[in-house]
Short mmCIF file of C-alpha atoms in Angstrom, two decimals:
data_model
loop_
_atom_site.label_atom_id
_atom_site.label_comp_id
_atom_site.label_asym_id
_atom_site.label_seq_id
_atom_site.Cartn_x
_atom_site.Cartn_y
_atom_site.Cartn_z
CA UNK A 892 -94.77 142.53 160.61
CA UNK A 893 -92.17 143.10 163.28
CA UNK A 894 -92.92 142.96 166.99
CA UNK A 895 -90.88 143.49 170.11
CA UNK A 896 -91.60 141.88 173.46
CA UNK A 897 -90.30 142.87 176.85
CA UNK A 898 -90.90 141.12 180.12
CA UNK A 899 -91.75 141.36 182.87
CA UNK A 900 -93.91 144.50 182.70
CA UNK A 901 -93.31 145.31 186.36
CA UNK A 902 -90.78 144.04 188.84
CA UNK A 903 -90.14 144.72 192.51
CA UNK A 904 -86.77 143.58 193.78
CA UNK A 905 -84.85 143.98 197.04
CA UNK A 906 -81.51 145.78 197.10
CA UNK A 907 -78.67 143.37 196.41
CA UNK A 908 -80.74 140.90 194.42
CA UNK A 909 -79.91 139.92 190.83
CA UNK A 910 -81.77 141.12 187.76
CA UNK A 911 -82.58 139.73 184.35
CA UNK A 912 -84.78 141.58 181.88
CA UNK A 913 -85.42 140.04 178.52
CA UNK A 914 -86.29 141.52 175.16
CA UNK A 915 -87.04 139.65 171.96
CA UNK A 916 -87.80 140.85 168.46
CA UNK A 917 -89.82 138.96 165.87
CA UNK A 918 -90.21 139.45 162.17
CA UNK A 919 -86.78 140.82 161.30
CA UNK A 920 -83.21 139.61 161.23
CA UNK A 921 -79.95 141.19 162.42
CA UNK A 922 -81.60 144.17 164.09
CA UNK A 923 -79.70 146.75 166.09
CA UNK A 924 -80.85 146.42 169.70
CA UNK A 925 -80.91 149.02 172.47
CA UNK A 926 -81.51 149.22 176.22
CA UNK A 927 -82.61 152.55 177.68
CA UNK A 928 -83.51 153.70 181.16
CA UNK A 929 -86.00 156.47 181.80
CA UNK A 930 -86.28 158.21 185.14
CA UNK A 931 -89.71 159.54 186.11
CA UNK A 932 -90.65 162.52 183.94
CA UNK A 933 -87.35 162.48 182.12
CA UNK A 934 -85.87 161.57 178.77
CA UNK A 935 -84.17 158.35 177.79
CA UNK A 936 -80.66 157.42 178.80
CA UNK A 937 -78.99 154.93 176.47
CA UNK A 938 -77.43 152.10 178.48
CA UNK A 939 -76.30 149.55 175.90
CA UNK A 940 -76.60 148.86 172.23
CA UNK A 941 -75.73 145.91 170.02
CA UNK A 942 -75.19 145.63 166.29
CA UNK A 943 -74.80 141.84 166.27
CA UNK A 944 -74.66 138.64 168.32
CA UNK A 945 -72.16 138.98 171.14
CA UNK A 946 -71.41 142.62 170.27
CA UNK A 947 -72.29 144.97 173.12
CA UNK A 948 -71.42 148.64 173.48
CA UNK A 949 -71.81 150.22 176.89
CA UNK A 950 -72.70 153.88 177.13
CA UNK A 951 -72.72 154.41 180.86
CA UNK A 952 -70.46 152.63 183.39
CA UNK A 953 -72.75 151.25 186.03
CA UNK A 954 -74.09 148.28 187.88
CA UNK A 955 -75.67 146.72 184.81
CA UNK A 956 -74.54 144.52 181.93
CA UNK A 957 -76.12 143.37 178.69
CA UNK A 958 -75.82 140.28 176.54
CA UNK A 959 -77.07 139.21 173.14
CA UNK A 960 -76.99 135.42 173.06
CA UNK A 961 -79.14 135.17 169.92
CA UNK A 962 -79.80 137.44 166.95
CA UNK A 963 -83.13 138.73 168.23
CA UNK A 964 -82.64 138.42 171.99
CA UNK A 965 -81.24 141.13 174.23
CA UNK A 966 -80.84 140.68 177.98
CA UNK A 967 -80.18 143.27 180.66
CA UNK A 968 -78.65 141.94 183.87
CA UNK A 969 -77.27 142.88 187.22
CA UNK A 970 -75.59 140.78 189.87
CA UNK A 971 -76.58 143.07 192.75
CA UNK A 972 -79.21 145.76 192.36
CA UNK A 973 -78.82 149.20 193.90
CA UNK A 974 -81.59 151.60 194.88
CA UNK A 975 -80.44 153.86 192.05
CA UNK A 976 -81.28 151.12 189.52
CA UNK A 977 -84.98 151.86 189.91
CA UNK A 978 -86.61 153.17 186.76
CA UNK A 979 -88.43 152.38 183.57
CA UNK A 980 -86.37 150.17 181.24
CA UNK A 981 -87.07 150.21 177.55
CA UNK A 982 -85.80 147.93 174.82
CA UNK A 983 -85.79 149.05 171.21
CA UNK A 984 -84.73 147.77 167.82
CA UNK A 985 -83.88 149.38 164.52
CA UNK A 986 -82.93 148.18 161.09
CA UNK A 987 -79.71 149.98 160.39
CA UNK A 988 -78.10 152.82 162.26
CA UNK A 989 -79.22 156.18 163.54
CA UNK A 990 -80.72 157.06 160.18
CA UNK A 991 -83.59 154.66 160.84
CA UNK A 992 -86.46 154.85 163.31
CA UNK A 993 -86.31 152.87 166.52
CA UNK A 994 -89.19 150.66 167.64
CA UNK A 995 -89.81 150.29 171.32
CA UNK A 996 -91.21 147.66 173.62
CA UNK A 997 -93.67 148.57 176.34
CA UNK A 998 -91.00 148.68 179.01
CA UNK A 999 -90.35 147.19 182.45
CA UNK A 1000 -91.09 149.23 185.55
CA UNK A 1001 -88.38 148.25 188.06
CA UNK A 1002 -88.73 149.21 191.71
CA UNK A 1003 -85.95 148.49 194.17
CA UNK A 1004 -86.86 148.22 197.85
CA UNK B 82 -73.49 165.81 174.29
CA UNK B 83 -75.96 166.21 171.50
CA UNK B 84 -78.91 165.95 173.82
CA UNK B 85 -81.49 168.40 172.62
CA UNK B 86 -83.74 170.47 174.74
CA UNK B 87 -87.47 170.49 174.20
CA UNK B 88 -89.44 173.60 174.85
CA UNK B 89 -91.84 173.99 176.56
CA UNK B 90 -91.52 171.27 179.19
CA UNK B 91 -95.30 171.10 179.48
CA UNK B 92 -98.21 172.33 177.37
CA UNK B 93 -101.94 172.34 178.10
CA UNK B 94 -104.38 173.11 175.30
CA UNK B 95 -108.06 172.81 174.48
CA UNK B 96 -109.24 170.11 172.11
CA UNK B 97 -109.21 171.46 168.57
CA UNK B 98 -106.33 173.87 169.17
CA UNK B 99 -102.87 173.46 167.69
CA UNK B 100 -99.87 172.42 169.77
CA UNK B 101 -96.32 173.47 168.92
CA UNK B 102 -93.18 172.23 170.61
CA UNK B 103 -89.55 172.93 169.82
CA UNK B 104 -86.30 171.05 170.00
CA UNK B 105 -82.82 172.55 169.93
CA UNK B 106 -79.47 170.82 169.58
CA UNK B 107 -75.82 171.75 169.73
CA UNK B 108 -73.85 169.86 167.09
CA UNK B 109 -74.47 168.82 163.50
CA UNK B 110 -76.92 166.02 162.87
CA UNK B 111 -77.71 163.45 160.21
CA UNK B 112 -81.40 163.43 161.02
CA UNK B 113 -83.84 164.33 163.74
CA UNK B 114 -86.72 162.14 164.85
CA UNK B 115 -89.87 162.78 166.87
CA UNK B 116 -91.48 160.20 169.14
CA UNK B 117 -94.63 160.04 171.25
CA UNK B 118 -94.93 158.28 174.59
CA UNK B 119 -98.24 157.60 176.26
CA UNK B 120 -98.10 157.29 180.02
CA UNK B 121 -96.41 154.07 181.12
CA UNK B 122 -95.82 152.85 177.58
CA UNK B 123 -92.96 152.63 175.12
CA UNK B 124 -92.13 155.31 172.58
CA UNK B 125 -93.76 155.39 169.17
CA UNK B 126 -91.93 156.83 166.19
CA UNK B 127 -93.74 159.72 164.50
CA UNK B 128 -91.55 161.40 161.91
CA UNK B 129 -87.92 161.35 160.77
CA UNK B 130 -86.57 164.45 159.04
CA UNK B 131 -83.15 164.40 157.41
CA UNK B 132 -80.66 167.23 157.64
CA UNK B 133 -81.23 168.20 153.99
CA UNK B 134 -85.01 168.46 154.50
CA UNK B 135 -86.84 171.49 155.82
CA UNK B 136 -90.37 170.24 156.39
CA UNK B 137 -92.30 166.97 156.58
CA UNK B 138 -95.93 166.14 157.13
CA UNK B 139 -97.72 163.10 158.43
CA UNK B 140 -101.48 163.43 158.90
CA UNK B 141 -102.03 166.19 161.48
CA UNK B 142 -98.30 166.38 162.26
CA UNK B 143 -95.91 168.88 160.72
CA UNK B 144 -92.20 168.90 161.47
CA UNK B 145 -89.76 171.61 160.45
CA UNK B 146 -85.99 171.63 160.67
CA UNK B 147 -83.75 174.69 160.61
CA UNK B 148 -80.15 173.51 160.60
CA UNK B 149 -78.81 177.08 160.67
CA UNK B 150 -80.56 177.62 164.00
CA UNK B 151 -80.06 174.01 165.10
CA UNK B 152 -83.71 173.65 165.93
CA UNK B 153 -86.80 171.69 164.98
CA UNK B 154 -90.46 172.08 165.72
CA UNK B 155 -93.38 169.67 165.88
CA UNK B 156 -96.85 171.02 165.21
CA UNK B 157 -99.97 169.02 166.00
CA UNK B 158 -103.00 170.53 164.33
CA UNK B 159 -106.61 170.19 165.51
CA UNK B 160 -105.55 168.37 168.67
CA UNK B 161 -107.60 165.56 170.18
CA UNK B 162 -107.73 164.10 173.67
CA UNK B 163 -105.84 161.09 172.31
CA UNK B 164 -102.87 163.37 171.55
CA UNK B 165 -102.26 163.68 175.30
CA UNK B 166 -98.74 162.26 175.70
CA UNK B 167 -95.09 163.18 176.05
CA UNK B 168 -93.24 164.07 172.88
CA UNK B 169 -89.50 163.60 172.45
CA UNK B 170 -87.03 164.67 169.82
CA UNK B 171 -84.02 162.47 169.14
CA UNK B 172 -80.91 163.38 167.18
CA UNK B 173 -78.64 161.18 165.13
CA UNK B 174 -75.15 161.99 163.93
CA UNK B 175 -73.66 160.58 160.76
CA UNK B 176 -72.17 157.10 161.03
CA UNK B 177 -73.67 156.61 164.46
CA UNK B 178 -75.99 153.88 165.67
CA UNK B 179 -77.26 155.95 168.52
CA UNK B 180 -80.00 158.48 169.11
CA UNK B 181 -79.77 161.22 171.71
CA UNK B 182 -83.13 161.97 173.27
CA UNK B 183 -84.24 165.21 174.85
CA UNK B 184 -86.23 165.46 178.08
CA UNK B 185 -89.55 165.77 176.27
CA UNK B 186 -92.61 167.99 176.20
CA UNK B 187 -95.70 166.79 178.07
CA UNK B 188 -98.86 167.72 176.18
CA UNK B 189 -102.28 167.65 177.82
CA UNK B 190 -105.32 168.12 175.60
CA UNK B 191 -108.42 169.16 177.55
CA UNK B 192 -111.81 168.04 176.28
#
Protein backbone atom coordinates (compact mmCIF):
# COMPACT_ATOMS: atom_id res chain seq x y z
CA UNK A 1 0.00 0.00 0.00
CA UNK A 2 1.02 3.58 -0.52
CA UNK A 3 2.11 5.88 2.30
CA UNK A 4 3.17 9.48 2.50
CA UNK A 5 5.48 10.91 5.13
CA UNK A 6 6.00 14.52 6.06
CA UNK A 7 8.46 15.90 8.56
CA UNK A 8 8.86 17.58 10.87
CA UNK A 9 5.37 17.61 12.39
CA UNK A 10 5.94 20.97 14.06
CA UNK A 11 8.57 23.62 13.54
CA UNK A 12 9.27 26.95 15.19
CA UNK A 13 11.63 29.21 13.28
CA UNK A 14 12.81 32.81 13.67
CA UNK A 15 12.11 35.36 10.96
CA UNK A 16 14.86 35.36 8.36
CA UNK A 17 15.92 31.77 8.93
CA UNK A 18 15.92 29.15 6.15
CA UNK A 19 13.35 26.39 5.78
CA UNK A 20 13.33 22.86 4.45
CA UNK A 21 10.27 20.64 4.68
CA UNK A 22 10.44 17.17 3.24
CA UNK A 23 7.80 14.84 1.89
CA UNK A 24 8.29 11.30 0.65
CA UNK A 25 5.90 8.81 -0.87
CA UNK A 26 6.24 5.03 -0.71
CA UNK A 27 4.54 2.29 -2.62
CA UNK A 28 3.96 4.03 -5.94
CA UNK A 29 6.01 5.37 -8.81
CA UNK A 30 5.84 8.63 -10.77
CA UNK A 31 3.21 10.23 -8.56
CA UNK A 32 2.00 13.79 -8.98
CA UNK A 33 3.11 15.71 -5.90
CA UNK A 34 1.60 18.81 -4.31
CA UNK A 35 2.44 21.34 -1.60
CA UNK A 36 -0.44 23.22 0.03
CA UNK A 37 -0.64 25.79 2.79
CA UNK A 38 -3.64 26.10 5.07
CA UNK A 39 -4.24 29.15 7.22
CA UNK A 40 -6.09 28.60 10.50
CA UNK A 41 -9.74 27.73 9.86
CA UNK A 42 -9.37 28.12 6.12
CA UNK A 43 -9.19 26.04 2.97
CA UNK A 44 -6.11 24.88 1.14
CA UNK A 45 -3.98 27.10 -1.04
CA UNK A 46 -1.98 25.23 -3.68
CA UNK A 47 1.64 26.37 -3.63
CA UNK A 48 3.47 24.01 -5.98
CA UNK A 49 2.85 20.84 -7.90
CA UNK A 50 5.09 18.45 -9.80
CA UNK A 51 4.32 15.86 -12.45
CA UNK A 52 7.87 14.48 -12.64
CA UNK A 53 11.45 14.75 -11.41
CA UNK A 54 12.71 18.30 -11.75
CA UNK A 55 9.33 19.56 -13.00
CA UNK A 56 7.85 22.17 -10.68
CA UNK A 57 4.86 24.43 -11.30
CA UNK A 58 4.39 27.40 -9.01
CA UNK A 59 0.90 28.62 -8.30
CA UNK A 60 1.57 31.59 -6.07
CA UNK A 61 4.61 33.92 -6.32
CA UNK A 62 6.06 34.09 -2.86
CA UNK A 63 8.98 33.52 -0.58
CA UNK A 64 9.00 29.76 -1.08
CA UNK A 65 10.41 27.31 -3.62
CA UNK A 66 10.01 23.61 -4.24
CA UNK A 67 12.22 20.89 -5.65
CA UNK A 68 11.79 17.27 -6.63
CA UNK A 69 15.23 15.68 -6.61
CA UNK A 70 13.88 12.12 -6.73
CA UNK A 71 10.71 10.51 -8.06
CA UNK A 72 9.03 10.23 -4.67
CA UNK A 73 10.62 13.14 -2.81
CA UNK A 74 9.24 16.66 -2.70
CA UNK A 75 10.94 19.46 -0.77
CA UNK A 76 9.61 22.87 0.20
CA UNK A 77 12.24 25.50 0.93
CA UNK A 78 12.81 29.10 1.78
CA UNK A 79 16.01 31.08 2.08
CA UNK A 80 14.56 33.64 4.50
CA UNK A 81 11.27 33.07 6.30
CA UNK A 82 8.73 35.84 6.77
CA UNK A 83 6.10 36.10 9.49
CA UNK A 84 3.47 35.55 6.80
CA UNK A 85 4.94 32.10 6.06
CA UNK A 86 3.38 30.73 9.24
CA UNK A 87 0.76 28.08 8.63
CA UNK A 88 -0.02 24.42 8.22
CA UNK A 89 1.82 22.88 5.26
CA UNK A 90 0.43 19.79 3.63
CA UNK A 91 2.00 17.50 1.06
CA UNK A 92 -0.15 15.30 -1.14
CA UNK A 93 0.24 12.82 -3.96
CA UNK A 94 -2.02 11.50 -6.67
CA UNK A 95 -1.75 8.97 -9.42
CA UNK A 96 -2.72 10.90 -12.49
CA UNK A 97 -4.28 14.32 -12.77
CA UNK A 98 -7.24 16.07 -11.23
CA UNK A 99 -9.51 13.15 -12.06
CA UNK A 100 -7.90 11.12 -9.28
CA UNK A 101 -8.09 11.50 -5.51
CA UNK A 102 -5.24 13.14 -3.65
CA UNK A 103 -3.66 11.52 -0.59
CA UNK A 104 -2.34 13.77 2.11
CA UNK A 105 0.39 13.63 4.70
CA UNK A 106 -0.26 14.72 8.25
CA UNK A 107 1.21 18.16 7.71
CA UNK A 108 3.81 20.42 9.28
CA UNK A 109 2.74 23.18 11.65
CA UNK A 110 5.15 26.07 11.00
CA UNK A 111 5.33 28.98 13.42
CA UNK A 112 7.51 31.97 12.67
CA UNK A 113 8.66 34.09 15.61
CA UNK B 1 -11.06 31.05 -9.78
CA UNK B 2 -12.98 27.84 -9.48
CA UNK B 3 -12.82 27.89 -5.72
CA UNK B 4 -16.13 26.64 -4.45
CA UNK B 5 -17.96 27.88 -1.46
CA UNK B 6 -19.17 25.51 1.22
CA UNK B 7 -22.33 26.24 3.07
CA UNK B 8 -22.80 26.39 6.00
CA UNK B 9 -19.42 27.38 7.41
CA UNK B 10 -20.21 25.52 10.62
CA UNK B 11 -22.79 22.93 11.66
CA UNK B 12 -23.59 21.49 15.08
CA UNK B 13 -25.83 18.45 15.35
CA UNK B 14 -26.83 15.77 17.82
CA UNK B 15 -25.43 12.27 17.46
CA UNK B 16 -27.76 10.23 15.28
CA UNK B 17 -28.98 13.20 13.24
CA UNK B 18 -28.13 13.77 9.59
CA UNK B 19 -25.70 16.46 8.46
CA UNK B 20 -25.96 18.15 5.07
CA UNK B 21 -23.44 20.55 3.60
CA UNK B 22 -23.34 22.18 0.19
CA UNK B 23 -20.67 23.25 -2.25
CA UNK B 24 -21.11 25.67 -5.14
CA UNK B 25 -18.73 26.47 -7.97
CA UNK B 26 -18.53 28.89 -10.84
CA UNK B 27 -17.10 27.21 -13.93
CA UNK B 28 -17.45 23.79 -15.53
CA UNK B 29 -15.77 20.87 -13.84
CA UNK B 30 -14.48 17.42 -14.70
CA UNK B 31 -15.22 16.05 -11.25
CA UNK B 32 -15.85 17.15 -7.70
CA UNK B 33 -14.30 15.53 -4.65
CA UNK B 34 -15.11 15.62 -0.95
CA UNK B 35 -12.49 15.38 1.79
CA UNK B 36 -12.55 15.20 5.58
CA UNK B 37 -9.98 16.78 7.88
CA UNK B 38 -9.75 15.98 11.55
CA UNK B 39 -8.25 18.71 13.69
CA UNK B 40 -4.51 19.09 13.11
CA UNK B 41 -4.35 16.27 10.57
CA UNK B 42 -4.14 15.88 6.82
CA UNK B 43 -7.15 15.55 4.54
CA UNK B 44 -8.74 12.19 3.82
CA UNK B 45 -10.48 11.56 0.52
CA UNK B 46 -14.14 10.55 0.87
CA UNK B 47 -15.87 10.49 -2.50
CA UNK B 48 -15.19 11.54 -6.09
CA UNK B 49 -18.18 12.27 -8.31
CA UNK B 50 -17.72 12.85 -12.02
CA UNK B 51 -19.54 15.52 -13.99
CA UNK B 52 -21.72 12.92 -15.74
CA UNK B 53 -22.83 11.39 -12.42
CA UNK B 54 -25.67 12.66 -10.26
CA UNK B 55 -25.32 10.70 -7.05
CA UNK B 56 -22.82 8.46 -5.27
CA UNK B 57 -22.89 6.59 -2.00
CA UNK B 58 -20.20 5.34 0.32
CA UNK B 59 -21.38 3.84 3.60
CA UNK B 60 -23.23 6.60 5.48
CA UNK B 61 -22.14 9.24 2.96
CA UNK B 62 -24.24 10.40 0.02
CA UNK B 63 -23.01 12.93 -2.51
CA UNK B 64 -25.12 14.59 -5.17
CA UNK B 65 -24.04 16.76 -8.07
CA UNK B 66 -26.23 19.17 -10.01
CA UNK B 67 -24.18 20.58 -12.87
CA UNK B 68 -27.03 22.82 -14.03
CA UNK B 69 -26.96 24.58 -10.66
CA UNK B 70 -23.19 24.16 -10.28
CA UNK B 71 -23.61 22.70 -6.84
CA UNK B 72 -22.97 19.54 -4.86
CA UNK B 73 -24.09 18.31 -1.49
CA UNK B 74 -22.65 15.88 1.04
CA UNK B 75 -25.04 14.10 3.37
CA UNK B 76 -23.82 12.21 6.42
CA UNK B 77 -26.55 10.00 7.81
CA UNK B 78 -26.86 8.82 11.42
CA UNK B 79 -23.93 10.96 12.51
CA UNK B 80 -21.45 9.83 15.16
CA UNK B 81 -19.06 11.73 17.40
CA UNK B 82 -16.24 10.48 15.18
CA UNK B 83 -17.73 12.44 12.26
CA UNK B 84 -16.68 15.67 13.99
CA UNK B 85 -14.30 17.23 11.45
CA UNK B 86 -14.03 19.81 8.69
CA UNK B 87 -15.33 18.81 5.29
CA UNK B 88 -14.01 20.28 2.05
CA UNK B 89 -15.13 20.09 -1.53
CA UNK B 90 -12.52 20.27 -4.28
CA UNK B 91 -13.11 20.85 -7.97
CA UNK B 92 -11.13 19.62 -10.93
CA UNK B 93 -11.29 20.92 -14.48
CA UNK B 94 -10.59 18.78 -17.51
CA UNK B 95 -6.93 18.33 -18.42
CA UNK B 96 -5.82 19.86 -15.16
CA UNK B 97 -3.60 18.40 -12.48
CA UNK B 98 -4.94 20.69 -9.83
CA UNK B 99 -7.80 20.72 -7.38
CA UNK B 100 -9.41 23.91 -6.11
CA UNK B 101 -10.52 23.59 -2.51
CA UNK B 102 -13.28 25.52 -0.80
CA UNK B 103 -13.04 26.96 2.71
CA UNK B 104 -14.80 23.99 4.28
CA UNK B 105 -17.67 23.23 6.63
CA UNK B 106 -16.84 22.48 10.26
CA UNK B 107 -19.15 19.80 11.64
CA UNK B 108 -19.51 19.17 15.36
CA UNK B 109 -21.46 16.10 16.46
CA UNK B 110 -22.64 16.33 20.08
CA UNK B 111 -22.95 13.14 22.08
